Structure formats: structure tokens, C-alpha cells
Short mmCIF file of C-alpha atoms and ligand atoms in Angstrom, two decimals:
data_model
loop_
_atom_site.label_atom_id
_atom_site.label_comp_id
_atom_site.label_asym_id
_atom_site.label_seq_id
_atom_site.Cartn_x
_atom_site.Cartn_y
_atom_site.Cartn_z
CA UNK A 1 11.09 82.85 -103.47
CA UNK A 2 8.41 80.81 -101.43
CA UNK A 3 7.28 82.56 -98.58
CA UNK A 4 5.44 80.80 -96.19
CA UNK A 5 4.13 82.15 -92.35
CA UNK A 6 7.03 84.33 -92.88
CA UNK A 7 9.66 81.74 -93.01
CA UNK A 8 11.86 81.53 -96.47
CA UNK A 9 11.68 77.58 -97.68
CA UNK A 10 14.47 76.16 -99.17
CA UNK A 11 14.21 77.15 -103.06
CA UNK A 12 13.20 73.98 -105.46
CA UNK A 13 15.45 73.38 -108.19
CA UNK A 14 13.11 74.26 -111.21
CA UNK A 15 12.70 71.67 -113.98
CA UNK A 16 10.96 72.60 -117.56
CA UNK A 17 9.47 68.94 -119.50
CA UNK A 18 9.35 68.86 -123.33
CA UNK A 19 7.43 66.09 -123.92
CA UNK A 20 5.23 65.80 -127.09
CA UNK A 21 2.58 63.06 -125.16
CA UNK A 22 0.26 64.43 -122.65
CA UNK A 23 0.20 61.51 -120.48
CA UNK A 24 3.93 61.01 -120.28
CA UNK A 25 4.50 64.58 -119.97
CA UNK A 26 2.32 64.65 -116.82
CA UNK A 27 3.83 61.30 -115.42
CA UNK A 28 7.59 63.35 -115.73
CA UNK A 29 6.23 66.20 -114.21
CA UNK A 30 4.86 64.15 -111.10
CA UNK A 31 8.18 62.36 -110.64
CA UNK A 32 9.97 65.29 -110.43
CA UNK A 33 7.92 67.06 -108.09
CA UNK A 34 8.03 63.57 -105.88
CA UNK A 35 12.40 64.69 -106.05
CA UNK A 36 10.76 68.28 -104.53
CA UNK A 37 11.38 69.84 -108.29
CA UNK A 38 9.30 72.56 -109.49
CA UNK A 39 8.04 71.05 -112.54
CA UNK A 40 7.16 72.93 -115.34
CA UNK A 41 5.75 71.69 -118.90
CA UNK A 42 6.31 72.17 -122.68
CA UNK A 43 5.02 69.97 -125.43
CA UNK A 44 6.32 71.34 -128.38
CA UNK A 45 9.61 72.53 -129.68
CA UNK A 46 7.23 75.89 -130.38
CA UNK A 47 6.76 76.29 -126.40
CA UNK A 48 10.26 74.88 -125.33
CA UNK A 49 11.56 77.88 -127.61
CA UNK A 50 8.91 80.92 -126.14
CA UNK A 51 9.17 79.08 -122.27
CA UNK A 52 12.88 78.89 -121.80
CA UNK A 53 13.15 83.04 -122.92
CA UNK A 54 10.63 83.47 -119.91
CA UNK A 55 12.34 81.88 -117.53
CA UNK A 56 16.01 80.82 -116.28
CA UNK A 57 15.42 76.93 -115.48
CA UNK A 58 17.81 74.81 -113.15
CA UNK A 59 17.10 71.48 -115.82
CA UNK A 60 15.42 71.43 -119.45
CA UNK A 61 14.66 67.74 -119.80
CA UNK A 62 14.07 67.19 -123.86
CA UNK A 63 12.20 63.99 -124.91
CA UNK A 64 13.08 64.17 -128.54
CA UNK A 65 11.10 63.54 -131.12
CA UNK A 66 12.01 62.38 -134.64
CA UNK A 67 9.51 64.66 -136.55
CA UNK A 68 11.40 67.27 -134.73
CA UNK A 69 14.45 67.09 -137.14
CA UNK A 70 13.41 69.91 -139.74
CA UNK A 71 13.14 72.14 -136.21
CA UNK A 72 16.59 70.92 -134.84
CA UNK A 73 18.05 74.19 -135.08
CA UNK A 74 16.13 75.74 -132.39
CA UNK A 75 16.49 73.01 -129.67
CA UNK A 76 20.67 73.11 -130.93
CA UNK A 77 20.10 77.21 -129.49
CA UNK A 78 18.69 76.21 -126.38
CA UNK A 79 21.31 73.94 -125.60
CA UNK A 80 23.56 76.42 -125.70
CA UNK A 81 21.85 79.62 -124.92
CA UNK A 82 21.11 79.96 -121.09
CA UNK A 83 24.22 79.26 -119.32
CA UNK A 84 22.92 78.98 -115.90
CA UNK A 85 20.79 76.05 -117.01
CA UNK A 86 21.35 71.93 -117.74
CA UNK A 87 20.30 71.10 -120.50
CA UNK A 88 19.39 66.57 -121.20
CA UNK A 89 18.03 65.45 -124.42
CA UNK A 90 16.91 61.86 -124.39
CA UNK A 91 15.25 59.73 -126.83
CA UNK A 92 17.92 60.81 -129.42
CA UNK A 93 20.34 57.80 -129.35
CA UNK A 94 21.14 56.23 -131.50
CA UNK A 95 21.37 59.13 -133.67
CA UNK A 96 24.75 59.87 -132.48
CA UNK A 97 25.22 62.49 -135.18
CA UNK A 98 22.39 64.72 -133.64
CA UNK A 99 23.66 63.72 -130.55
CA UNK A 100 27.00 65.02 -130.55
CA UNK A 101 25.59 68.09 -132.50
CA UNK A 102 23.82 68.69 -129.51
CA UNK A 103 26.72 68.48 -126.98
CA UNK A 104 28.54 70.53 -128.98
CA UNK A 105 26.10 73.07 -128.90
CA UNK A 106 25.92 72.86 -124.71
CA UNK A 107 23.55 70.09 -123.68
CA UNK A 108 25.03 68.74 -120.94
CA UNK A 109 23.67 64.97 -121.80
CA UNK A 110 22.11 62.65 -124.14
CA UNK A 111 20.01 59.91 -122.66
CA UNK A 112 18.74 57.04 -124.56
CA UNK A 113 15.06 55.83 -123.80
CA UNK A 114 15.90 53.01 -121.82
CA UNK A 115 15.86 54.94 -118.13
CA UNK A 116 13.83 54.03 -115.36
CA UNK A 117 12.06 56.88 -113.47
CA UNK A 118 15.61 56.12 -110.64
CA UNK A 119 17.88 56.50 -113.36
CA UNK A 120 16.69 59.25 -115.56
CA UNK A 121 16.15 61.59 -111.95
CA UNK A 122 19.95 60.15 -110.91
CA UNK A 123 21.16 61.35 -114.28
CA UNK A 124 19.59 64.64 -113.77
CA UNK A 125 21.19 64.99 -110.19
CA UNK A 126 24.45 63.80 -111.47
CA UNK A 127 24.34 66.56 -114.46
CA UNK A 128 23.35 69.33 -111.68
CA UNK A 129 25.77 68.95 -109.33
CA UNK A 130 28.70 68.40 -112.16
CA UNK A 131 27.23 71.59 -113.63
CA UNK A 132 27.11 73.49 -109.55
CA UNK A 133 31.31 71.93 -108.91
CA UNK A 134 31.88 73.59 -111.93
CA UNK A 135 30.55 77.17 -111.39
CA UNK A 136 31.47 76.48 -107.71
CA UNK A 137 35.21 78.30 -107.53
CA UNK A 138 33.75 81.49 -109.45
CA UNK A 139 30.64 81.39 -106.44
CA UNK A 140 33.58 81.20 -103.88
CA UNK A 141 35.69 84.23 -105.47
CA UNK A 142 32.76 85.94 -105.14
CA UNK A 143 31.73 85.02 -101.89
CA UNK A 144 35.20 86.12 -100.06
CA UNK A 145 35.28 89.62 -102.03
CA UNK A 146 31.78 89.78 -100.31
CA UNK A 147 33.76 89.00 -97.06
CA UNK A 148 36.64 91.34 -98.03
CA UNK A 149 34.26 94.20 -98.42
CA UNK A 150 32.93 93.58 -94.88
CA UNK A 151 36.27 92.98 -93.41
CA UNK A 152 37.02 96.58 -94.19
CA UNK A 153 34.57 97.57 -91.74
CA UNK A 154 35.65 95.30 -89.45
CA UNK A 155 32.74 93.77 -88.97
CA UNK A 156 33.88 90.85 -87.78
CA UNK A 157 36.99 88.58 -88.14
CA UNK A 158 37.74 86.80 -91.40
CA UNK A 159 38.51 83.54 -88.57
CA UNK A 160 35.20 84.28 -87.17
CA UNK A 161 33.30 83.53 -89.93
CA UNK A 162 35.14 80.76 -91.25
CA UNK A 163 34.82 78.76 -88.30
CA UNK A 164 30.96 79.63 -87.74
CA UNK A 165 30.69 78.51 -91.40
CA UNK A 166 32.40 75.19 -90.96
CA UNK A 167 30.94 74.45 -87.49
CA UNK A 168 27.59 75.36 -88.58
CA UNK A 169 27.77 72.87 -92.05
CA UNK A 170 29.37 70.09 -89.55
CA UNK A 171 26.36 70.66 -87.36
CA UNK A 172 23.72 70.45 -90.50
CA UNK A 173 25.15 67.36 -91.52
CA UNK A 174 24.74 65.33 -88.15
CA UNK A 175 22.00 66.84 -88.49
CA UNK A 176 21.25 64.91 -91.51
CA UNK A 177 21.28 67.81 -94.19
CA UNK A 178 23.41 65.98 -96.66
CA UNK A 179 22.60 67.42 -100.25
CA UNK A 180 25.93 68.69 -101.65
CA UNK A 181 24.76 71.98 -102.95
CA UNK A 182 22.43 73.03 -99.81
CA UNK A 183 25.80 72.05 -97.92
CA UNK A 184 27.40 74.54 -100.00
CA UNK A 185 24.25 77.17 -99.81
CA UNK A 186 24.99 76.88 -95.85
CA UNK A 187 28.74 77.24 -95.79
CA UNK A 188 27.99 80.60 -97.47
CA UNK A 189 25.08 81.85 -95.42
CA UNK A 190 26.97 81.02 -92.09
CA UNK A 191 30.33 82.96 -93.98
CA UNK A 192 28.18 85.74 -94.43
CA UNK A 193 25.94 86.02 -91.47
CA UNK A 194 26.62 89.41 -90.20
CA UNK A 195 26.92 90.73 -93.85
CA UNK A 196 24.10 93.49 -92.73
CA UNK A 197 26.11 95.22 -90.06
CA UNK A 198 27.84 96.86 -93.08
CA UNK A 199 24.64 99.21 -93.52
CA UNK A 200 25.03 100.13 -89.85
CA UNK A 201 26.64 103.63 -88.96
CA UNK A 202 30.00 103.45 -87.13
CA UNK A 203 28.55 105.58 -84.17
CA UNK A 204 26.59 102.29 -83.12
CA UNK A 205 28.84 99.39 -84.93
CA UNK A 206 31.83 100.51 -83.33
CA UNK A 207 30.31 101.65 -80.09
CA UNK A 208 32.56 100.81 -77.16
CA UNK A 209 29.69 100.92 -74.15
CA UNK A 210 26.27 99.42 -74.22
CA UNK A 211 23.56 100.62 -76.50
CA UNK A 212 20.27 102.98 -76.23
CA UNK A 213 17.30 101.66 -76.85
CA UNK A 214 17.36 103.05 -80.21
CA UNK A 215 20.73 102.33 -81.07
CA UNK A 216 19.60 98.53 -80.36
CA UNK A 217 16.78 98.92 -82.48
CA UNK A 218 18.88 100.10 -85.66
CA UNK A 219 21.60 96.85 -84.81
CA UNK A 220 18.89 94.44 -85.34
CA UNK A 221 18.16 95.91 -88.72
CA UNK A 222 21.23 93.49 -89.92
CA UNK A 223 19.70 90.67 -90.56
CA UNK A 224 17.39 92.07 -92.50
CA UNK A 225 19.58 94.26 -94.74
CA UNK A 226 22.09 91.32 -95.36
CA UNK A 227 19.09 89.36 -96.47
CA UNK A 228 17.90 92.74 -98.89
CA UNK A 229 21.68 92.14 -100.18
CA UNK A 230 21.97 88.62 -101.00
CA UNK A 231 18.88 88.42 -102.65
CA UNK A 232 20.54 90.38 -105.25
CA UNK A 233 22.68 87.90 -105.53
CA UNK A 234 20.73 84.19 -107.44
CA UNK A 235 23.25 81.92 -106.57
CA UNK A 236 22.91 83.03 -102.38
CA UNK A 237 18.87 82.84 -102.61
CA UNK A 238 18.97 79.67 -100.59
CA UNK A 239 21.61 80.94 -98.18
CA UNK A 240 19.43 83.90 -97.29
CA UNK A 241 17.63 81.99 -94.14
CA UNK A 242 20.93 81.61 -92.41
CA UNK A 243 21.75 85.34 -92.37
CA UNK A 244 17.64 86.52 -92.25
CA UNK A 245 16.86 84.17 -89.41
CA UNK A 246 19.89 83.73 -87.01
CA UNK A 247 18.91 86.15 -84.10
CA UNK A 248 15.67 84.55 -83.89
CA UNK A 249 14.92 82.19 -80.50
CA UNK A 250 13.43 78.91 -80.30
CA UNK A 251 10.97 80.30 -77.52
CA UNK A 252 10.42 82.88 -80.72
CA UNK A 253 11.52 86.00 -77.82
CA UNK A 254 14.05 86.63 -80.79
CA UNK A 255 14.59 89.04 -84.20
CA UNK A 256 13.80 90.15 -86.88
CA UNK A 257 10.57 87.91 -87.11
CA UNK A 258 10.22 86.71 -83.42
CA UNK A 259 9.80 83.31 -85.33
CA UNK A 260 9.66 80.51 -82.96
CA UNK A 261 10.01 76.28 -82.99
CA UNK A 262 10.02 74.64 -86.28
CA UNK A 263 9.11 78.07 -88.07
CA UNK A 264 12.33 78.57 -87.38
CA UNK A 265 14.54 77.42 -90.65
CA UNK A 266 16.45 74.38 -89.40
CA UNK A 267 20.13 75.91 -90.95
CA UNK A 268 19.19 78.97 -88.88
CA UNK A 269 18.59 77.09 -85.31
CA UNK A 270 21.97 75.27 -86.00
CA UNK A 271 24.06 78.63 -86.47
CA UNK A 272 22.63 79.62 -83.78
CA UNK A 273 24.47 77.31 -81.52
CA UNK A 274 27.34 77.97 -83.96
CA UNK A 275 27.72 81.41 -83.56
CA UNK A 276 26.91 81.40 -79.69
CA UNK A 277 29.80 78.95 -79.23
CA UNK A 278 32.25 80.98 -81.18
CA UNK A 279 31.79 84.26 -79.69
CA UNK A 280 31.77 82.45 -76.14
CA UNK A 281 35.33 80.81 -77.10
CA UNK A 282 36.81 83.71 -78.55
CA UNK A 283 38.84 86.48 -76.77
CA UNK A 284 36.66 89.90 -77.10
CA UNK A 285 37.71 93.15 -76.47
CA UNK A 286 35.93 93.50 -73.42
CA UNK A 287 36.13 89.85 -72.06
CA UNK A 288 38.61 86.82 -72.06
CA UNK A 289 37.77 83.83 -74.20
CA UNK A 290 34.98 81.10 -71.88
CA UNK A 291 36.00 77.95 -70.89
CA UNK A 292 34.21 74.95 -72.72
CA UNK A 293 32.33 73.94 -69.25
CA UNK A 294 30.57 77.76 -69.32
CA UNK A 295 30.09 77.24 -72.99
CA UNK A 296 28.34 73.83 -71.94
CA UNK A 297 26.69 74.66 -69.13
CA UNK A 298 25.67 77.91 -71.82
CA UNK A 299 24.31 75.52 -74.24
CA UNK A 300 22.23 73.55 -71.59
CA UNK A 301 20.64 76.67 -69.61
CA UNK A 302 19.17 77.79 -72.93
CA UNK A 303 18.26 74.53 -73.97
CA UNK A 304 14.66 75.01 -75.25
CA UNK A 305 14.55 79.07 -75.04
CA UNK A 306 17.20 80.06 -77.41
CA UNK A 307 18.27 76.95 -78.70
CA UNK A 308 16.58 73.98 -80.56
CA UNK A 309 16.84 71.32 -77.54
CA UNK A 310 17.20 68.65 -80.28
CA UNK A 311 19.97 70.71 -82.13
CA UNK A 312 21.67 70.94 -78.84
CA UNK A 313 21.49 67.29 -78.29
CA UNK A 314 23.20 66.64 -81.88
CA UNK A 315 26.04 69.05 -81.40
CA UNK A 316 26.25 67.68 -78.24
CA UNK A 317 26.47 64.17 -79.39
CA UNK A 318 28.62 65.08 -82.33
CA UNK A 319 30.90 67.24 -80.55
CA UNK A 320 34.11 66.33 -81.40
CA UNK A 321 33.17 66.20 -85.29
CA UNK A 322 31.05 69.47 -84.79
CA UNK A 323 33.42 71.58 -82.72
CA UNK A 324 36.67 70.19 -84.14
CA UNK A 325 38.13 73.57 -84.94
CA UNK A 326 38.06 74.57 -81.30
CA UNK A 327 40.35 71.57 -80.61
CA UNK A 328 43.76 72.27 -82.02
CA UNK A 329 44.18 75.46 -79.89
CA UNK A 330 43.47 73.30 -76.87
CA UNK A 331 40.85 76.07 -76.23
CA UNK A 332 38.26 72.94 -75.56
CA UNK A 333 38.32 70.28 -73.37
CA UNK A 334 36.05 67.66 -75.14
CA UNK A 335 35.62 65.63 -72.33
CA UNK A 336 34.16 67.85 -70.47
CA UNK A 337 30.55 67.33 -69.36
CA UNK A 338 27.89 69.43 -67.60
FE1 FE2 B 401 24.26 88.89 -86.22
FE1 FE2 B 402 28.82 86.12 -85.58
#
């Protein structure tokens, strides 16, 4: 994970080039990296074979190589050896044979030699993201038993999080966030936002008056242990900023980091405003459900200190696309305006 003045960046999608010609090889690894890949090289079947047991790659891109053919056996493996990674040969057509050999054995494509740089990335992306949709319902089981677990400490309401999740991938995508699986990263880092409070003791989590200093103190711990338990998890790594970073402040007077501005991940400013808004327009126990002018007027007064002023102006602009769950229970006038 890249760490950078304490802020998590989104994870690149790793990429390892087999490619038998130097200059070439170097050429792939540069357009890649221009598609924010982390490119990594190979230039013989040798290294493909002692690389890809060192590390789990998102993509292995293959430029075959006729001279290859007495070694075919050990790219056939790789194809269908590391699950969790897409696997393209091109170059190979038209030996169909060896082709469909290959795809057999896993690969997930076989690309002639014809590609421009557009299509052979696009044919890439298009082999990720069928590969993500199809792992995708397994990553949701496993992302509500996650929920189920903290449901039984009644952390907060199943309802809750579901509508912070969708409000909060609405919100990312007027905000222009529009890549399918850092969508889907999102949905599951809002879902999961308070995950942490489950490693805090009932005496304080279920406290019915207002906390000591100290109790305080051991609450804002939960950020930090949800993010200590999704990064056991690889396929929440990139959802990790949304629960590490969503008590943090634009005027950076927040936690666990006191992060402030653009340090602050751009998913975690937006469910900010997504959590604020549900808790405002949600009955508590110890307050009635706000109308949508306070939750406005809430929005506007912390324009610029807690909030991202511009992610306040999208939401605000997007509102009935954004906050469209709030409308069916005619708990939100739309109209409204502060
Ligand atoms: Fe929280
Ligand atoms: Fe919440």
C-alpha cells in the first residue's frame, strides 16, 4: 500500500510485461503506467515463471514468442495457476491450436499483434473488469457477513449503512469518480464505515449519556481498527480510506490523522457529507429525525470547516440524484433551499 503524507492513495492495478525485446518491453511498460498501472517487467519465459511465484499480479500481459514453443508448458501453468490474476497472451494468433490450449488452461485472452497502444490497454480493461463482475457476488457475500457480524453488536443499522453506501457512491460519481471497480471499492468502504466500533467495549459503545474524556479518546480508535481489519482483507485494500479517513475535517480539526484539504482522500470528504446527512435525517434514540432545511442550513454552516465546500456544492447541485433515498419517505423536501 502507497503511503504518502499519511494519506492511503488509491492502489494501482499491477501489470507484469513479458516481452522478449528491450525496447518494446519498455515502450509497454510506459503505456501502462500512462493508464496509472504499476508496471512491472519480464523478458523471458525463465523470469515470467520465477516473477509471477513472487508476486500476485492484477494483469500478466504475454507477448509470445515462437521460439518459445519447446517452453509452452510453463506459460500453459501460469495461465492457469494464480486465480486472482488475468492472464492475455498476444502475438499467438494465428496459431489457434496454442491458442485455445491456452484458454483452456485459464488465460483469459488471446490477442493477435495487430493492437494499437488504445486497443491492447481497452482489451486489458475489458478482461479486468469481466474478471472483477465475476468474483464480484462472492466479494458481496462476504461483505454483508462482515455487516452481519457488526449488526450483532448493534453497531449501527443494516439501513444505515446501506443508504450511506449508496448516497456516498451517488455523490462520487457527480463527483466524477466513474471507474466501475473503485465505484464498487466505495460502495463497500461507505457499507463498512463504522466496522471499528466492533473492537470498542460495550461500557462506552452502548453508553446512554455523554462521554469522559477518555471514553472519547478510546471511540475514535474506530477508524483506525476497522482500517487494521480490512487490510486483512485484499479485495477491501482500496476501500480502506473511506473507513480510515471519515472523521477527519476539511479545516483538518478532525481524527484519526487531523488530515486536512486535499490530503484528505476525496471518497472520504464525500462520506462525510453522507454520513452527516443520514444521521441528521434519521430518528435517534435521543432525538427526532431533522428536517431537510436544518440538514441544509447544516451542510452550509460547515461549508469549508468540516466539509469540502466543493463537495457540498456537488451534492448540492446533484441533490435529487444524490439524496434520492431520502425521498420516498417524504422525509426531504427537495425544493427546499437555504
Ligand atoms: Fe464513525
Ligand atoms: Fe455512520
Amino acid at each position: 500500500m502507497l503511503m504518502l503524507f499519511g494519506v492511503i492513495m488509491k492502489p494501482k492495478k499491477s501489470v507484469l510485461i513479458v516481452e522478449e525485446q528491450d525496447e518494446l518491453r519498455r515502450e509497454l511498460s510506459r503505456l501502462f503506467e500512462e493508464h496509472q498501472y504499476e508496471a512491472h517487467e519480464a523478458g523471458d519465459i525463465e523470469f515470467l515463471w520465477r516473477k509471477t511465484e513472487l508476486a500476485g499480479f492484477d494483469l500478466i500481459l504475454i507477448h509470445w514468442r515462437p521460439e518459445w514453443y519447446p517452453d509452452r508448458f510453463r506459460v500453459r501453468a501460469v495461465c492457469g495457476k494464480y486465480p486472482e490474476s488475468v492472464v492475455i497472451v498476444a502475438g499467438l494468433l494465428p496459431d489457434y491450436e496454442l491458442a485455445v490450449d491456452f484458454l483452456k488452461a485459464g488465460a483469459r485472452d488471446c490477442l493477435g499483434d495487430t493492437l494499437s497502444s488504445t486497443e491492447l490497454v481497452d482489451a486489458c480493461e475489458a478482461a479486468l473488469n469481466q474478471h472483477f463482475r465475476a468474483l464480484r457476488p462472492w466479494y458481496n457475500q462476504s461483505v454483508m457477513a462482515i455487516a452481519a457480524a457488526i449488526g450483532l453488536r448493534d453497531v449501527e443499522t443494516e439501513e444505515h449503512c446501506q443508504r450511506v453506501s449508496n448516497t456516498t457512491v451517488r455523490l462520487c460519481r457527480a463527483l466524477g469518480l466513474d471507474q466501475e471497480k473503485h465505484l464498487q471499492a466505495i460502495r463497500w468502504g461507505a457499507f463498512l464505515h463504522d466496522v471499528g466500533k466492533v473492537g470498542i467495549p460495550d461500557s462506552i459503545l452502548h453508553k446512554s449519556g455523554s462521554l469522559d474524556p477518555f471514553e472519547r479518546q478510546q471511540m475514535r480508535r474506530h477508524p483506525e481498527i476497522g482500517r487494521d481489519l480490512l487490510a486483512r482483507i485484499p479485495f477491501l485494500e482500496e476501500s480502506i480510506p473511506l473507513v480510515l479517513f471519515h472523521h477527519e475535517r476539511f479545516d483538518g480539526s478532525g481524527y484519526p490523522q487531523g488530515l486536512r484539504g486535499e490530503e484528505i482522500p476525496l471518497e472520504a470528504r464525500a462520506i462525510a457529507v453522507a454520513d452527516t446527512v443520514d444521521a441528521m435525517l434519521s430518528n435517534r434514540v435521543y432525538r427526532s429525525a431533522q428536517t431537510w432545511e436544518t440538514v441544509l442550513q447544516e451542510l452550509q454552516d460547515h461549508r469549508g470547516s468540516q466539509f469540502d465546500p466543493w463537495v457540498v456544492d456537488v451534492a448540492l447541485g446533484h441533490r435529487e440524484t444524490v439524496f434520492q433515498d431520502y425521498i420516498s419517505g417524504s422525509l426531504v423536501n427537495l425544493e427546499a433551499s437555504v
